[in-house]
Amino acid sequence: MQNRRKFLKKTAAAATAGIVLPNYTFGIIHSKSEKEIVGHGAFKYTVDKEWGVQDPSKIPVNDCHEMVLDTQGRIFMTTTGADNNNIIIYDKSGKVLSSWGTEFPGAHGLSIAGEGSDQFLFITDPDSHQVHKTTLDGKIMMTLNRPREVEGYTSDDQFLPTETAIMPNGDFYVADGYGKNYIIHYNAKGEYLNHFGGSGTEDGQFNCCHGITLDTRDASNTTLLITSRASQEFKRFSLDGKHLETISLPGCSICRPVIHGENIYFAVIVTKTWDSWDGMIAVLDKNNKVISLPGGSSPEYLNGKLTAPLFDGKTFRNPHDVLVDNDENLYVPQWASGKTYPIKLNRI
């Protein structure tokens, strides 16, 4: 987290420049007519860098963090900043339908659950040290501060939540990815149930539990997939917090795993250092093997271990999340990218 903050200060000037030239990446101009193809095998895409571009004087963004899709086909995105709305709502064509919420200046993790008019969002905000449950139009239904039941916290500012995962019964898990690295389990009313994890390198601990998701691909054995981003791996846990396996992905600083069909998708925010201005998307099969790296080199394994991938030098700039729609197109918000808007990858 400290390195990330230093990087933000170092790149403030670059971010300002990005407002004026949102289509520049590493000095390369991408024209509207260009149809760059990225990805590998059966997972290839054309790149649309114009998809989410808006007038920054009307729809400003700072760091774009995460995106989710509601049952009406609308795309919700979190973006930071105290002077602009922190939730932007797009349709699939890239048109902004509405925006709301100035109460979440560090708006980061975004999860959606429920059905129809009963859908709701969870927004994590490490800047305010809170987690909020809201309606889709922005009414705050619940706010959680640091869990006083967990002895590892001695002050509110140690709670820096980054992500949530929601169970079908309304129970949910909060990942304190920039704080103490605990996973805290609550019931649907927001009442503390238990916790596990904590900072460290043991199987049951995390080195930045940045993302968490519910893996329901095995209907008889629902589990949690949790990022240990600084260790370039994610870990599988039972719902009661028992470590089941660790999946190592060298060269991949994983934001959050996203399940779609049989596959796992995630944004690799950086491959080397925070000031490398790189990143890519990874697609894994049901056996946790990388099968496509849009924005990166072709995935290769040596003696069963992933070879650290290489950035293609042009497609992304610190991608932070990936949303997969029903047509398997990808939408990618980017962090510290010069205030650029999301990129769409159209499935070929």
C-alpha positions as a printed Julia matrix, in Angstrom:
348×3 Matrix{Float64}:
   0.0     0.0     0.0
   2.84    2.41    0.83
   4.51    1.82   -2.55
   1.18    2.41   -4.25
   0.77    5.76   -2.47
   4.27    6.87   -3.44
   3.47    5.94   -7.02
   0.29    8.04   -6.98
   2.23   11.12   -5.86
   4.96   10.51   -8.4
   2.46   10.32  -11.28
   0.18   13.25  -10.46
   1.47   15.27  -13.41
   0.95   12.39  -15.81
  -2.61   11.98  -14.61
  -3.38   15.62  -15.35
  -1.98   15.28  -18.85
  -4.24   12.28  -19.4
  -7.34   14.49  -19.29
  -6.23   16.28  -22.42
  -4.96   13.25  -24.31
  -7.01   10.23  -23.19
  -6.08    8.16  -26.27
  -2.32    8.33  -25.76
  -0.51    5.36  -24.3
   3.27    5.39  -24.23
   3.24    8.1   -26.9
   1.26    5.96  -29.37
  -1.94    7.41  -30.85
  -4.72    4.86  -31.36
  -7.14    6.02  -34.03
 -10.84    5.27  -33.88
 -10.58    3.1   -36.98
  -7.8     0.9   -35.66
  -8.84   -2.65  -34.73
  -6.05   -4.06  -32.66
  -6.44   -7.75  -31.79
  -5.27   -9.1   -28.45
  -5.5   -12.43  -26.66
  -4.69  -16.03  -27.49
  -6.35  -19.27  -28.51
 -10.14  -19.16  -28.31
 -10.05  -15.94  -26.26
  -9.19  -13.17  -28.71
 -10.6    -9.67  -28.78
 -10.58   -6.42  -30.73
  -9.66   -3.38  -28.64
 -12.0    -0.39  -28.41
 -10.3     2.47  -26.56
 -13.13    4.87  -27.45
 -15.88    2.86  -25.74
 -16.17    4.75  -22.46
 -14.64    8.12  -23.36
 -16.56   11.12  -22.0
 -16.16   14.88  -21.67
 -14.11   15.19  -18.44
 -15.68   18.57  -17.69
 -19.07   16.82  -17.41
 -18.21   13.23  -16.41
 -14.82   13.35  -14.67
 -12.95   10.27  -13.52
  -9.86    9.82  -11.43
  -8.79    6.24  -10.69
 -11.31    3.81  -12.18
 -11.47    0.69  -10.05
 -14.21   -1.88  -10.62
 -17.28   -2.65  -12.72
 -20.4    -4.82  -12.32
 -23.44   -5.58  -14.49
 -27.03   -5.4   -13.24
 -30.01   -7.43  -14.49
 -31.05   -4.56  -16.78
 -27.73   -4.71  -18.61
 -26.38   -1.51  -17.05
 -22.71   -1.28  -16.11
 -21.79    0.31  -12.76
 -18.24    1.57  -12.17
 -16.4     2.99   -9.15
 -14.1     5.97   -9.55
 -12.35    8.02   -6.88
 -12.37   11.73   -6.07
 -14.16   13.99   -3.63
 -15.42   16.44   -6.28
 -17.07   14.04   -8.72
 -19.63   11.27   -8.53
 -18.03    8.02   -7.42
 -20.46    5.72   -9.26
 -20.88    6.03  -13.03
 -23.54    4.0   -14.85
 -23.0     3.07  -18.51
 -25.05    1.17  -21.02
 -23.26   -1.45  -23.12
 -22.67    1.03  -25.96
 -20.54    3.22  -23.67
 -23.18    5.9   -23.08
 -23.35    7.3   -19.54
 -26.88    6.87  -18.21
 -26.36    8.51  -14.83
 -23.93    8.94  -11.97
 -24.22    9.41   -8.22
 -22.42    9.35   -4.89
 -19.88   11.81   -3.5
 -19.74   10.04   -0.14
 -17.15    7.49   -1.3
 -13.99    9.47   -2.22
 -11.88    6.31   -2.25
 -14.52    4.16   -3.99
 -12.75    0.87   -4.72
 -14.39   -2.55   -4.59
 -17.83   -2.99   -6.14
 -20.07   -6.06   -5.78
 -23.68   -6.6    -6.81
 -26.26   -9.12   -5.63
 -29.99   -9.68   -5.45
 -32.61   -9.89   -8.19
 -34.48   -7.26  -10.2
 -35.59   -4.28   -8.14
 -34.08   -5.89   -5.04
 -30.52   -5.71   -6.36
 -28.0    -3.87   -4.23
 -24.34   -2.87   -4.24
 -21.47   -3.14   -1.8
 -18.86   -0.39   -2.11
 -15.57   -0.56   -0.22
 -13.74    2.69    0.52
 -10.28    2.37    2.06
  -9.99    6.17    2.24
 -12.96    6.51    4.61
 -12.25    3.1     6.23
 -15.79    1.94    5.53
 -17.96   -0.5     3.61
 -21.33    0.68    2.3
 -24.37   -1.26    1.13
 -26.49    0.83   -1.26
 -29.44    0.61   -3.58
 -28.73    0.83   -7.31
 -29.73    4.5    -7.26
 -27.4     5.37   -4.4
 -29.4     5.17   -1.18
 -27.12    3.98    1.64
 -28.69    0.98    3.37
 -25.82   -0.01    5.68
 -22.39    1.29    6.67
 -19.71   -0.8     8.35
 -16.67    0.56   10.13
 -13.71   -1.46   11.37
 -14.76   -4.69   13.1
 -14.21   -4.13   16.82
 -14.61   -7.88   17.41
 -11.23   -8.46   15.72
  -8.42   -7.84   18.19
  -5.9    -7.14   15.43
  -7.31   -3.61   15.02
  -6.52   -0.87   17.51
  -7.75    2.14   15.51
 -10.31    2.88   12.8
  -7.68    3.96   10.26
  -6.19    0.43   10.22
  -9.29   -0.83    8.4
  -8.72   -0.37    4.65
 -11.28   -2.62    2.91
 -10.85   -3.36   -0.78
 -13.47   -5.97   -1.73
 -16.57   -7.94   -0.76
 -18.13  -11.26   -1.74
 -21.86  -11.84   -1.21
 -23.55  -15.15   -0.43
 -26.99  -16.06   -1.84
 -28.51  -15.76    1.67
 -27.16  -12.22    2.07
 -24.18  -13.1     4.25
 -21.03  -11.42    2.99
 -17.26  -11.35    3.36
 -15.09   -8.22    3.5
 -11.44   -8.34    2.41
  -9.26   -5.83    4.25
  -6.68   -5.83    1.48
  -4.89   -2.57    2.28
  -5.16   -2.99    6.02
  -4.61   -5.97    8.28
  -5.39   -8.58    5.59
  -8.26  -10.16    7.47
 -11.31  -11.66    5.79
 -14.32  -10.73    7.95
 -17.58  -12.66    7.65
 -20.91  -10.9     8.38
 -24.53  -11.97    8.23
 -27.05  -10.15    6.03
 -27.76   -7.65    8.83
 -24.11   -6.67    9.04
 -23.51   -8.54   12.28
 -20.02  -10.01   12.77
 -19.81  -13.79   12.5
 -16.11  -14.62   12.33
 -12.85  -13.82   10.59
  -9.7   -15.5     9.26
  -6.44  -14.66    7.52
  -4.22  -11.78    8.54
  -0.92  -10.55    7.17
   1.81  -13.11    6.51
   3.16  -15.74    4.18
   1.62  -18.87    5.69
  -1.05  -20.8     3.78
  -3.87  -19.19    5.73
  -2.47  -15.64    5.51
  -2.3   -12.94    2.84
   0.1   -10.48    1.32
  -2.57   -7.97    0.17
  -5.92   -9.79    0.03
  -7.01   -7.28   -2.57
  -9.87   -9.27   -4.13
 -12.33  -11.94   -3.07
 -15.06  -13.76   -4.97
 -17.46  -16.64   -4.48
 -16.67  -19.66   -6.67
 -19.88  -21.61   -7.33
 -18.68  -23.6   -10.35
 -18.85  -26.77   -8.28
 -22.44  -26.64   -7.07
 -21.71  -29.1    -4.27
 -18.68  -27.24   -2.97
 -18.86  -23.44   -3.0
 -15.54  -21.85   -2.07
 -13.84  -18.47   -1.81
 -11.11  -17.33   -4.2
  -8.97  -14.67   -2.54
  -6.09  -12.66   -3.96
  -2.7   -12.47   -2.3
  -1.64   -9.82   -4.77
   1.86   -8.91   -3.61
   2.75  -12.62   -3.66
   1.32  -12.97   -7.2
  -1.09  -15.73   -6.32
  -4.62  -16.38   -5.26
  -5.8   -18.83   -2.63
  -8.86  -20.98   -2.28
 -10.64  -21.22    1.08
 -13.7   -23.0     2.41
 -16.57  -20.77    3.49
 -15.51  -21.21    7.13
 -11.97  -20.03    6.43
  -9.93  -23.18    5.89
  -7.12  -22.93    3.32
  -7.61  -25.41    0.47
  -5.03  -24.5    -2.18
  -2.71  -21.8    -3.46
  -2.45  -20.97   -7.18
   0.85  -19.3    -8.03
   0.91  -16.95  -11.03
   4.42  -15.47  -11.38
   4.52  -11.99  -12.88
   0.82  -11.41  -12.22
  -0.23   -8.91   -9.55
  -3.87   -9.97   -9.41
  -6.64   -7.53   -8.53
  -9.71   -9.77   -8.09
 -10.76  -13.08   -9.62
 -13.96  -12.88  -11.7
 -15.89  -16.06  -12.48
 -17.74  -16.41  -15.8
 -18.85  -19.82  -17.01
 -16.01  -22.27  -16.42
 -13.34  -19.6   -16.57
 -11.6   -17.22  -14.2
 -10.74  -13.74  -15.46
  -8.72  -11.07  -13.72
  -6.79   -7.88  -14.3
  -3.02   -8.02  -13.86
  -2.46   -4.46  -12.67
   1.34   -4.6   -13.0
   3.9    -7.23  -13.96
   7.08   -5.55  -12.68
   6.96   -2.32  -10.63
   4.31    0.3    -9.97
   5.96    2.78  -12.32
   6.15    0.35  -15.26
   2.78    1.5   -16.66
   1.79   -1.92  -17.88
  -0.64   -4.73  -17.13
  -2.95   -7.13  -18.96
  -6.0    -9.38  -18.57
  -5.66  -13.08  -17.75
  -8.11  -15.86  -18.62
  -7.79  -19.19  -16.8
  -9.48  -22.49  -17.54
 -11.28  -24.64  -14.98
  -7.92  -26.21  -14.01
  -6.43  -22.8   -13.11
  -4.2   -22.76  -16.19
  -3.72  -19.45  -18.02
  -5.02  -19.84  -21.59
  -5.06  -16.23  -22.81
  -3.36  -12.97  -21.85
  -4.99  -10.05  -23.69
  -2.44   -7.23  -23.6
   0.42   -9.62  -22.88
   2.58  -12.33  -24.35
   1.29  -15.8   -25.16
   0.98  -17.84  -21.94
   3.78  -20.35  -21.5
   4.45  -22.98  -18.87
   7.81  -24.53  -18.0
   7.77  -27.67  -15.87
   4.21  -26.9   -14.89
   4.96  -23.33  -13.77
   3.74  -20.21  -15.53
   6.5   -18.17  -17.13
   6.12  -14.52  -16.12
   4.26  -12.84  -19.01
   5.43   -9.73  -20.86
   3.33   -6.6   -21.44
   2.63   -5.85  -25.12
   3.63   -2.2   -24.65
   0.39   -0.61  -25.85
  -2.96   -2.04  -24.8
  -3.38   -1.24  -21.1
  -2.13    1.08  -18.43
  -2.61   -0.43  -14.98
  -5.92   -2.3   -15.56
  -7.7    -2.79  -12.24
 -10.66   -5.06  -12.98
 -12.51   -6.89  -15.74
 -16.24   -7.22  -16.33
 -17.49  -10.04  -18.59
 -20.88   -9.47  -20.25
 -23.28  -12.12  -21.54
 -21.63  -12.03  -24.98
 -18.22  -12.55  -23.32
 -16.99   -9.07  -24.2
 -14.69   -7.54  -21.6
 -14.8    -4.08  -20.0
 -11.65   -2.88  -18.27
 -11.36    0.1   -15.87
  -7.81    1.34  -15.25
  -6.08    2.74  -12.16
  -3.63    5.7   -12.17
  -3.82    5.75  -15.95
  -3.97    9.48  -16.66
  -7.7     9.73  -15.87
  -8.57    7.54  -18.83
 -12.0     5.97  -19.25
 -12.68    2.2   -19.45
 -11.6     0.12  -22.44
 -13.79   -2.51  -24.09
 -12.5    -5.74  -25.6
 -14.93   -7.24  -28.13
 -14.83  -11.04  -28.25
 -13.96  -12.4   -31.69
